[in-house]
Short mmCIF file of C-alpha atoms in Angstrom, two decimals:
data_model
loop_
_atom_site.label_atom_id
_atom_site.label_comp_id
_atom_site.label_asym_id
_atom_site.label_seq_id
_atom_site.Cartn_x
_atom_site.Cartn_y
_atom_site.Cartn_z
CA MET A 1 0.09 -0.14 -0.06
CA SER A 2 2.36 2.62 -1.26
CA ASP A 3 -0.35 5.34 -1.78
CA VAL A 4 -0.80 7.41 1.15
CA TRP A 5 -3.20 10.27 1.20
CA SER A 6 -2.91 13.35 3.59
CA ALA A 7 -6.53 14.13 4.35
CA PRO A 8 -6.93 17.89 4.05
CA HIS A 9 -7.17 19.83 7.46
CA HIS A 10 -9.68 22.60 7.14
CA PRO A 11 -10.66 24.56 10.12
CA ALA A 12 -12.42 27.19 8.08
CA PRO A 13 -16.14 26.87 7.41
CA VAL A 14 -17.06 25.15 4.19
CA ASP A 15 -19.44 26.51 1.58
CA ALA A 16 -19.99 24.05 -1.09
CA VAL A 17 -22.64 22.75 -3.47
CA VAL A 18 -22.12 19.17 -4.46
CA THR A 19 -23.47 16.95 -7.27
CA LEU A 20 -23.05 13.25 -6.75
CA PRO A 21 -23.18 10.30 -9.18
CA GLY A 22 -25.73 7.64 -9.07
CA SER A 23 -26.68 5.42 -6.40
CA LYS A 24 -24.66 2.13 -6.28
CA SER A 25 -27.64 0.23 -4.66
CA LEU A 26 -30.03 1.42 -7.38
CA THR A 27 -27.43 0.88 -10.34
CA ALA A 28 -26.88 -2.68 -9.08
CA ARG A 29 -30.61 -3.58 -9.06
CA ALA A 30 -31.20 -1.87 -12.10
CA LEU A 31 -28.68 -4.00 -13.91
CA VAL A 32 -29.87 -7.13 -12.80
CA LEU A 33 -33.55 -6.47 -13.61
CA ALA A 34 -32.47 -5.10 -17.09
CA ALA A 35 -30.45 -8.31 -17.65
CA LEU A 36 -33.71 -10.38 -17.03
CA ALA A 37 -36.06 -8.17 -18.66
CA ASP A 38 -38.20 -8.76 -21.80
CA GLY A 39 -36.45 -6.18 -23.96
CA PRO A 40 -33.46 -3.71 -23.90
CA SER A 41 -33.29 -1.18 -21.15
CA ARG A 42 -31.30 2.08 -20.81
CA LEU A 43 -29.89 3.17 -17.43
CA VAL A 44 -29.26 6.91 -17.35
CA ARG A 45 -26.44 8.28 -15.09
CA PRO A 46 -25.59 5.11 -13.62
CA LEU A 47 -22.91 4.90 -11.11
CA ARG A 48 -19.58 4.02 -12.68
CA ALA A 49 -17.46 2.74 -10.06
CA ARG A 50 -15.86 -0.73 -9.25
CA ASP A 51 -18.81 -2.31 -7.86
CA THR A 52 -21.07 -1.53 -10.70
CA ASP A 53 -18.48 -2.15 -13.36
CA LEU A 54 -17.98 -5.56 -11.71
CA MET A 55 -21.64 -6.17 -11.81
CA ALA A 56 -21.83 -5.09 -15.59
CA GLY A 57 -18.94 -7.42 -16.21
CA ALA A 58 -20.43 -10.44 -14.57
CA LEU A 59 -23.79 -9.98 -16.69
CA ARG A 60 -21.62 -9.72 -19.85
CA ALA A 61 -19.99 -12.80 -18.84
CA LEU A 62 -23.39 -14.68 -18.73
CA GLY A 63 -24.31 -13.45 -22.24
CA VAL A 64 -26.11 -10.01 -21.37
CA ARG A 65 -25.02 -7.17 -23.75
CA VAL A 66 -24.07 -4.01 -21.45
CA ASP A 67 -23.12 -1.23 -23.86
CA ASP A 68 -21.90 2.21 -23.13
CA ASP A 69 -24.17 4.57 -24.99
CA GLY A 70 -25.31 8.12 -24.55
CA PRO A 71 -24.30 11.71 -25.42
CA SER A 72 -21.39 11.78 -22.78
CA PRO A 73 -18.30 10.08 -23.73
CA THR A 74 -16.99 10.34 -20.03
CA HIS A 75 -20.18 9.32 -18.16
CA PRO A 76 -22.12 7.35 -20.72
CA ASP A 77 -25.57 5.66 -20.15
CA TRP A 78 -25.81 1.89 -20.18
CA LEU A 79 -27.89 0.19 -22.55
CA VAL A 80 -28.73 -3.38 -21.47
CA THR A 81 -29.87 -5.94 -23.94
CA PRO A 82 -30.76 -9.32 -22.42
CA GLY A 83 -29.65 -12.79 -23.96
CA PRO A 84 -29.52 -16.36 -23.39
CA LEU A 85 -27.53 -16.90 -19.93
CA ARG A 86 -24.81 -19.37 -20.21
CA GLY A 87 -21.62 -21.00 -18.74
CA PRO A 88 -19.36 -22.07 -17.93
CA VAL A 89 -17.71 -18.97 -16.72
CA THR A 90 -15.95 -17.56 -13.85
CA VAL A 91 -17.25 -14.13 -12.27
CA ASP A 92 -15.00 -11.68 -10.46
CA ALA A 93 -17.05 -10.20 -7.63
CA GLY A 94 -14.28 -8.10 -6.39
CA LEU A 95 -15.35 -7.07 -2.79
CA ALA A 96 -18.89 -6.32 -3.86
CA GLY A 97 -21.67 -7.68 -1.63
CA THR A 98 -24.08 -6.96 -4.52
CA VAL A 99 -22.26 -9.24 -6.85
CA LEU A 100 -21.78 -11.92 -4.28
CA ARG A 101 -25.39 -12.16 -3.53
CA PHE A 102 -27.39 -10.72 -6.48
CA LEU A 103 -25.65 -12.70 -9.25
CA PRO A 104 -26.06 -16.19 -7.89
CA PRO A 105 -29.82 -16.52 -8.44
CA VAL A 106 -29.28 -15.15 -11.82
CA ALA A 107 -26.63 -17.74 -12.57
CA ALA A 108 -28.95 -20.36 -11.40
CA LEU A 109 -31.01 -19.54 -14.60
CA ALA A 110 -27.90 -19.95 -16.78
CA ASP A 111 -27.17 -23.04 -18.72
CA GLY A 112 -23.86 -24.05 -17.33
CA ALA A 113 -21.62 -23.79 -14.36
CA VAL A 114 -20.94 -20.17 -13.04
CA THR A 115 -18.02 -19.87 -10.45
CA VAL A 116 -18.19 -16.71 -8.17
CA ASP A 117 -14.81 -15.52 -6.58
CA GLY A 118 -13.09 -12.35 -5.86
CA ASP A 119 -10.83 -10.47 -3.59
CA PRO A 120 -9.38 -12.21 -0.44
CA ARG A 121 -11.62 -10.37 1.89
CA LEU A 122 -14.70 -11.40 -0.38
CA ARG A 123 -13.98 -15.07 0.71
CA GLU A 124 -14.63 -14.07 4.37
CA ARG A 125 -18.04 -12.31 3.73
CA PRO A 126 -20.84 -14.41 4.94
CA ASN A 127 -23.07 -15.98 2.24
CA ALA A 128 -24.36 -19.23 3.77
CA GLY A 129 -28.05 -18.07 3.81
CA LEU A 130 -28.08 -17.37 0.13
CA ILE A 131 -26.49 -20.73 -0.79
CA ALA A 132 -28.71 -22.76 1.38
CA ALA A 133 -31.92 -21.02 -0.15
CA LEU A 134 -30.63 -21.81 -3.55
CA ARG A 135 -30.26 -25.44 -2.73
CA ALA A 136 -33.78 -25.45 -1.12
CA LEU A 137 -35.11 -24.13 -4.42
CA GLY A 138 -33.56 -26.85 -6.33
CA VAL A 139 -30.05 -25.52 -7.39
CA GLU A 140 -26.80 -27.37 -7.16
CA VAL A 141 -24.20 -25.30 -5.53
CA ASP A 142 -20.59 -26.30 -4.86
CA ASP A 143 -19.06 -24.35 -1.94
CA GLY A 144 -16.95 -26.90 -0.36
CA GLY A 145 -19.07 -26.75 2.73
CA ARG A 146 -17.79 -23.08 3.50
CA GLY A 147 -21.00 -21.03 2.80
CA ARG A 148 -18.52 -18.44 1.33
CA ALA A 149 -16.79 -17.79 -1.90
CA PRO A 150 -15.57 -19.21 -4.03
CA PHE A 151 -18.44 -21.45 -5.09
CA THR A 152 -20.11 -22.52 -8.17
CA VAL A 153 -23.78 -22.45 -9.19
CA HIS A 154 -24.56 -25.32 -11.68
CA GLY A 155 -27.39 -23.62 -13.59
CA THR A 156 -29.56 -25.86 -15.90
CA GLY A 157 -31.35 -23.00 -17.68
CA ARG A 158 -34.34 -22.77 -15.29
CA LEU A 159 -34.92 -22.73 -11.54
CA ARG A 160 -38.09 -24.40 -10.11
CA GLY A 161 -38.69 -21.88 -7.21
CA GLY A 162 -41.36 -22.17 -4.91
CA ALA A 163 -41.50 -21.86 -0.96
CA VAL A 164 -38.33 -21.28 0.89
CA THR A 165 -37.11 -20.24 4.34
CA VAL A 166 -34.25 -17.97 4.28
CA ASP A 167 -31.61 -16.73 7.10
CA ALA A 168 -30.76 -13.46 6.08
CA SER A 169 -29.54 -12.12 9.52
CA GLU A 170 -26.09 -11.46 8.06
CA SER A 171 -27.18 -9.34 5.23
CA SER A 172 -30.25 -7.97 3.54
CA GLN A 173 -28.71 -8.71 0.17
CA ILE A 174 -29.57 -12.18 0.49
CA VAL A 175 -33.29 -11.28 0.49
CA SER A 176 -32.85 -8.88 -2.42
CA GLY A 177 -30.84 -11.33 -4.53
CA LEU A 178 -33.52 -13.90 -4.45
CA LEU A 179 -36.37 -11.47 -4.93
CA LEU A 180 -34.65 -9.81 -8.00
CA ALA A 181 -34.57 -12.89 -9.99
CA ALA A 182 -37.57 -14.68 -8.66
CA ALA A 183 -40.14 -13.77 -11.35
CA ARG A 184 -38.15 -15.73 -13.73
CA PHE A 185 -38.35 -18.85 -11.56
CA ASP A 186 -40.92 -21.56 -12.58
CA ARG A 187 -42.99 -21.03 -9.56
CA GLY A 188 -41.79 -17.52 -8.48
CA VAL A 189 -40.99 -17.65 -4.87
CA ASP A 190 -42.59 -17.59 -1.51
CA LEU A 191 -39.94 -16.24 0.77
CA ALA A 192 -40.22 -16.68 4.52
CA LEU A 193 -37.60 -15.43 7.02
CA THR A 194 -36.20 -17.24 9.82
CA GLY A 195 -35.40 -13.98 11.80
CA GLY A 196 -34.50 -10.41 11.49
CA VAL A 197 -33.07 -8.69 8.56
CA PRO A 198 -30.52 -5.76 8.86
CA SER A 199 -30.78 -2.72 6.56
CA MET A 200 -34.56 -3.44 5.83
CA PRO A 201 -34.86 -0.07 3.67
CA HIS A 202 -32.58 -1.92 1.12
CA VAL A 203 -35.18 -4.77 0.74
CA ASP A 204 -37.94 -2.00 0.42
CA MET A 205 -35.81 -0.57 -2.27
CA THR A 206 -35.90 -3.94 -4.06
CA VAL A 207 -39.55 -4.44 -3.72
CA THR A 208 -40.27 -1.02 -5.00
CA THR A 209 -37.89 -1.41 -8.02
CA LEU A 210 -39.46 -4.77 -8.89
CA ARG A 211 -43.01 -3.24 -8.90
CA GLU A 212 -41.68 -0.45 -11.16
CA HIS A 213 -40.80 -3.30 -13.69
CA GLY A 214 -44.20 -4.75 -13.51
CA VAL A 215 -43.39 -7.57 -11.07
CA ASP A 216 -46.13 -8.89 -8.87
CA VAL A 217 -44.41 -8.97 -5.38
CA SER A 218 -46.45 -8.79 -2.17
CA PRO A 219 -45.64 -8.94 1.47
CA THR A 220 -46.72 -11.98 3.55
CA ASP A 221 -46.84 -12.75 7.31
CA ARG A 222 -43.17 -14.07 7.15
CA GLY A 223 -41.73 -12.47 4.08
CA TRP A 224 -42.61 -11.86 0.55
CA ARG A 225 -44.26 -13.54 -2.34
CA VAL A 226 -43.13 -13.03 -6.14
CA ALA A 227 -45.28 -14.31 -8.82
CA PRO A 228 -43.74 -15.85 -11.82
CA GLY A 229 -43.83 -13.69 -15.00
CA PRO A 230 -42.13 -11.32 -17.28
CA ILE A 231 -39.84 -8.50 -15.98
CA ALA A 232 -40.66 -5.36 -18.04
CA ALA A 233 -37.86 -3.52 -19.81
CA LEU A 234 -37.54 -0.01 -18.33
CA ASP A 235 -35.50 3.16 -19.11
CA ARG A 236 -34.41 4.56 -15.73
CA VAL A 237 -32.71 7.50 -14.37
CA ILE A 238 -30.47 6.68 -11.52
CA GLU A 239 -30.86 8.88 -8.36
CA PRO A 240 -27.69 10.36 -6.71
CA ASP A 241 -26.10 8.09 -4.16
CA LEU A 242 -27.30 9.53 -0.75
CA SER A 243 -24.96 7.42 1.34
CA ASN A 244 -22.02 9.04 -0.63
CA ALA A 245 -23.30 12.31 0.41
CA ALA A 246 -22.51 11.52 4.00
CA PRO A 247 -19.00 12.68 4.24
CA PHE A 248 -19.74 16.09 2.30
CA LEU A 249 -22.75 17.00 4.55
CA ALA A 250 -20.74 16.01 7.52
CA ALA A 251 -18.07 18.46 6.55
CA ALA A 252 -20.57 21.27 7.32
CA LEU A 253 -21.12 20.08 10.89
CA VAL A 254 -17.33 19.65 11.48
CA THR A 255 -16.41 23.21 10.21
CA GLY A 256 -19.35 25.08 11.10
CA GLY A 257 -20.12 25.68 7.42
CA GLN A 258 -22.80 24.73 4.87
CA ALA A 259 -22.90 22.01 2.32
CA THR A 260 -25.80 21.47 -0.26
CA VAL A 261 -26.14 18.25 -2.17
CA ARG A 262 -28.11 18.87 -5.45
CA ASP A 263 -30.96 16.76 -6.77
CA TRP A 264 -32.00 15.40 -3.38
CA PRO A 265 -35.03 13.00 -4.14
CA GLU A 266 -38.41 14.06 -2.62
CA ARG A 267 -39.24 10.42 -2.22
CA THR A 268 -36.71 7.63 -2.29
CA THR A 269 -36.09 4.10 -0.93
CA GLN A 270 -32.43 4.85 -0.19
CA PRO A 271 -31.49 4.50 3.39
CA GLY A 272 -29.15 7.51 3.12
CA ALA A 273 -32.24 9.72 3.01
CA GLN A 274 -32.22 9.49 6.81
CA LEU A 275 -29.03 11.62 7.02
CA ASP A 276 -31.31 14.52 7.45
CA ARG A 277 -32.74 13.25 10.60
CA LEU A 278 -29.41 11.88 11.90
CA LEU A 279 -27.41 15.13 11.17
CA SER A 280 -30.16 17.18 12.76
CA GLN A 281 -29.79 15.04 15.93
CA MET A 282 -26.08 16.00 15.77
CA GLY A 283 -26.75 19.72 15.84
CA ALA A 284 -27.15 20.46 12.21
CA GLU A 285 -29.74 22.66 10.62
CA VAL A 286 -31.08 20.90 7.67
CA THR A 287 -33.27 22.43 4.95
CA ARG A 288 -34.48 21.83 1.46
CA THR A 289 -33.51 24.33 -1.15
CA ALA A 290 -35.86 25.88 -3.72
CA ASP A 291 -34.10 23.86 -6.57
CA GLY A 292 -34.42 20.50 -4.96
CA GLY A 293 -31.43 20.19 -2.97
CA LEU A 294 -30.54 19.40 0.70
CA ARG A 295 -28.58 21.88 2.70
CA VAL A 296 -26.84 21.12 5.88
CA ALA A 297 -25.29 23.96 8.13
CA GLY A 298 -23.38 23.39 11.16
CA THR A 299 -22.24 25.64 14.11
CA GLY A 300 -18.93 24.10 14.58
CA THR A 301 -20.00 22.22 17.54
CA VAL A 302 -21.07 18.50 16.90
CA ALA A 303 -23.62 16.94 19.22
CA PRO A 304 -23.18 13.30 20.32
CA LEU A 305 -25.50 10.79 18.87
CA VAL A 306 -27.32 7.91 20.56
CA ALA A 307 -29.10 5.86 17.82
CA ASP A 308 -29.91 2.50 16.38
CA LEU A 309 -28.31 2.39 13.03
CA GLY A 310 -29.73 -1.07 11.94
CA GLU A 311 -31.53 0.41 9.00
CA VAL A 312 -28.64 2.70 7.85
CA GLY A 313 -25.48 0.77 8.62
CA GLU A 314 -23.83 2.19 5.64
CA LEU A 315 -23.79 5.52 7.13
CA THR A 316 -22.04 4.34 10.20
CA PRO A 317 -18.39 5.17 9.51
CA VAL A 318 -18.93 8.72 8.63
CA LEU A 319 -21.39 9.04 11.67
CA ALA A 320 -18.85 7.38 13.95
CA ALA A 321 -16.10 9.84 12.78
CA LEU A 322 -18.58 12.75 13.74
CA CYS A 323 -19.08 11.13 17.23
CA ALA A 324 -15.40 11.17 17.71
CA LEU A 325 -15.38 14.95 17.14
CA ALA A 326 -18.57 15.48 19.15
CA ASP A 327 -18.78 17.46 22.49
CA GLY A 328 -19.93 14.39 24.42
CA PRO A 329 -20.21 10.52 24.30
CA SER A 330 -22.22 8.55 21.68
CA ARG A 331 -23.69 5.22 21.43
CA LEU A 332 -24.37 3.72 18.12
CA THR A 333 -26.20 0.21 18.07
CA GLY A 334 -28.00 -2.27 15.73
CA ILE A 335 -24.90 -2.52 13.61
CA ALA A 336 -23.41 -6.04 14.43
CA HIS A 337 -23.81 -7.06 10.80
CA LEU A 338 -21.10 -4.64 9.86
CA ARG A 339 -18.52 -7.17 10.99
CA GLY A 340 -19.18 -8.84 7.79
CA HIS A 341 -18.98 -5.85 5.29
CA GLU A 342 -15.70 -4.98 3.37
CA THR A 343 -13.93 -5.16 6.48
CA ASP A 344 -15.02 -5.90 10.16
CA ARG A 345 -16.23 -2.19 10.46
CA LEU A 346 -16.70 -2.25 14.09
CA GLN A 347 -13.00 -3.36 14.73
CA ALA A 348 -11.68 -0.99 12.11
CA LEU A 349 -13.50 1.93 13.67
CA ASP A 350 -12.40 0.87 17.00
CA GLU A 351 -8.87 1.24 15.78
CA VAL A 352 -9.06 4.26 13.69
CA LEU A 353 -11.06 6.25 16.39
CA THR A 354 -8.67 5.27 18.96
CA ALA A 355 -5.78 6.12 16.92
CA VAL A 356 -7.07 9.74 16.55
CA GLY A 357 -7.43 10.08 20.56
CA ALA A 358 -11.23 8.89 21.06
CA ARG A 359 -12.00 6.27 23.59
CA VAL A 360 -14.03 3.45 22.00
CA ARG A 361 -15.79 0.37 23.59
CA GLN A 362 -17.24 -2.31 21.38
CA LEU A 363 -20.56 -3.64 21.97
CA PRO A 364 -22.07 -6.83 20.77
CA ASP A 365 -23.98 -4.83 18.28
CA GLY A 366 -22.24 -1.43 18.16
CA LEU A 367 -19.93 1.14 19.65
CA GLU A 368 -19.71 3.59 22.44
CA ILE A 369 -17.37 6.59 21.45
CA GLU A 370 -16.11 9.07 23.76
CA PRO A 371 -14.18 11.94 22.34
CA GLY A 372 -10.58 12.63 23.82
CA PRO A 373 -7.61 14.70 23.03
CA ARG A 374 -7.10 14.66 19.28
CA ARG A 375 -3.84 13.66 17.65
CA PRO A 376 -2.57 13.13 14.21
CA THR A 377 -1.72 9.71 12.85
CA ARG A 378 -1.65 7.52 9.84
CA LEU A 379 -4.62 5.33 9.50
CA ASP A 380 -5.49 2.12 7.51
CA SER A 381 -8.25 2.22 4.72
CA TYR A 382 -8.84 -1.60 5.38
CA ALA A 383 -9.59 -1.82 1.69
CA ASP A 384 -12.95 -0.04 2.59
CA HIS A 385 -14.35 3.08 0.83
CA ARG A 386 -16.35 4.05 3.84
CA MET A 387 -13.32 4.00 6.03
CA VAL A 388 -11.47 6.39 3.71
CA MET A 389 -14.54 8.78 3.72
CA ALA A 390 -14.50 8.61 7.62
CA ALA A 391 -10.93 9.60 7.72
CA ALA A 392 -11.52 12.46 5.53
CA VAL A 393 -13.95 13.72 7.97
CA LEU A 394 -11.60 13.27 10.78
CA GLY A 395 -9.03 15.18 8.96
CA LEU A 396 -11.02 18.26 8.67
CA ALA A 397 -10.70 18.70 12.48
CA ILE A 398 -7.30 16.92 13.00
CA ASP A 399 -4.25 18.16 11.36
CA GLY A 400 -1.81 15.45 10.17
CA VAL A 401 -4.37 12.52 9.34
CA GLN A 402 -2.95 10.31 6.72
CA VAL A 403 -4.70 7.47 5.02
CA ALA A 404 -3.14 4.44 3.48
CA ASP A 405 -4.56 2.85 0.43
CA PRO A 406 -7.03 5.52 -0.21
CA GLY A 407 -7.84 4.06 -3.54
CA ALA A 408 -10.32 1.79 -1.92
CA VAL A 409 -12.91 4.54 -2.67
CA THR A 410 -12.94 3.42 -6.30
CA LYS A 411 -15.60 0.99 -5.12
CA THR A 412 -18.21 3.54 -5.11
CA LEU A 413 -16.91 6.97 -5.70
CA PRO A 414 -13.60 6.82 -7.84
CA ASP A 415 -12.83 10.56 -7.76
CA PHE A 416 -13.75 11.09 -4.11
CA ARG A 417 -10.45 12.83 -3.29
CA GLU A 418 -10.84 15.31 -6.16
CA ARG A 419 -14.33 15.96 -5.15
CA TRP A 420 -13.25 16.42 -1.66
CA ALA A 421 -10.58 19.07 -2.64
CA GLY A 422 -13.17 20.85 -4.78
CA MET A 423 -15.49 21.16 -1.72
CA LEU A 424 -12.69 22.58 0.35
CA SER A 425 -11.69 25.26 -2.30
CA GLU A 426 -13.32 28.68 -2.98
CA PRO A 427 -16.66 29.41 -1.15
CA GLY A 428 -19.62 28.29 -3.28
CA ASP A 429 -17.29 26.28 -5.64
CA THR A 430 -18.95 23.68 -7.65
CA ARG A 431 -15.79 21.59 -8.98
CA THR A 432 -17.41 18.67 -7.10
CA THR A 433 -19.86 18.63 -9.86
CA PRO A 434 -19.08 15.83 -12.47
CA GLU A 435 -20.10 16.12 -16.26
CA ARG A 436 -23.76 15.26 -16.43
CA ALA A 437 -24.30 11.87 -18.09
CA SER A 438 -27.21 13.07 -20.19
CA PRO A 439 -28.24 16.67 -19.87
CA GLY A 440 -31.49 16.22 -21.71
CA ALA A 441 -32.14 12.61 -20.51
CA PRO A 442 -35.82 11.62 -20.42
CA ALA A 443 -37.67 10.72 -17.31
CA THR A 444 -38.05 7.15 -16.43
CA GLU A 445 -40.12 5.49 -19.35
CA GLU A 446 -41.54 2.04 -19.37
CA ARG A 447 -41.52 0.08 -22.60
CA ASN A 448 -44.34 -2.39 -21.56
CA GLU A 449 -47.28 -2.18 -19.21
CA GLY A 450 -46.02 -2.11 -15.59
CA GLY A 451 -47.92 0.63 -13.81
CA VAL A 452 -45.05 3.09 -13.76
CA GLU A 453 -45.35 6.79 -14.20
CA PRO A 454 -42.66 8.93 -15.65
CA GLY A 455 -39.77 9.21 -13.14
CA GLY A 456 -40.21 5.45 -11.92
CA VAL A 457 -43.04 6.06 -9.42
CA PRO A 458 -45.64 3.37 -9.20
CA ARG A 459 -49.11 4.40 -10.34
#
């Protein structure tokens, strides 16, 4: 890890307007559904980052055409054309949980063997619940008894489907992966949960997205039922990634300035939408702008946070960094599942926050964080994009914070450091704004009947 980034120290108030690229979560779901749809689909302003490029590459390997297309050569749309799914093929999932858990149900519909592997850390990420569910649905999966990657899905070109009981306690992506492909199963799926699911808003996102594609999905007493049937092709404009907004909005609290994220959706299924509530609890003034942005203003004092983050675990690293800079102790709970993310995020946050002077106690499902005398240090990124973002927030207040392997941000926001520098430049500067993918892009438009108004909102 020869690359080391000196996180900018910036005690002066920020004054920035930020435009962010598309949502990773929505891009991943849109790619899978477009690959299984009954015709070509266009994704407008998709996120182009390592995770989504890996998903596109995996689908291409299975026989789906995913072509760059659109008016911008630097931020093109994706035109997705379904094709017969086939193996044998080996798929590189990198460190992407979406590929690890969304692709195997698609692979079960392929004719031939599909092996899923990736980075060394991917082999530690839990996936036993998904593998067990696929076997219960009639799929042969060879995982050597590990319940983790690498594993091979032996597809036969179709999947029986039907009733299945699923343990998704380690990741909501297990549920989403099954639901996304279920309409293509012979019997659909009647999915029952054995326990709780973390990050439930991400399952809500999946259900909403399925309905926008005309899929019949309904809640049951124990889970969800998806009826077999076609998945309608759909042109979709991808919303900005609200989880990636977290460090930029947090900068307003740390510096006592203001930051505005453009194009904040009025209605969304993204868990990052809860940033307004959480940052308000930490002392921010949060307002909507007349042109559809979200503005956060801080006073320079960060209030401590006591919160259950079970639904918004992806926001934990940045919120924990804010807690280390707060004026009192914080307690974050409901996030035991973060131990199975890109890294063991609870352990990583313990190490990082302790290194900059905070006192941290790990709980079975979270962290207690008490600010202490701040000190400069060199931090590891743990190959985790969110840990780089957390370190950037710490660096605003602590002179001398360095981050090893900052390139981990390529997972979801490849030009994060450039955007961060743009935010910290002249007041009101908008160099954090990338070239728009399709300035005149149409609103979401359905090609087949599926009950979707322009903009992707169910009728």
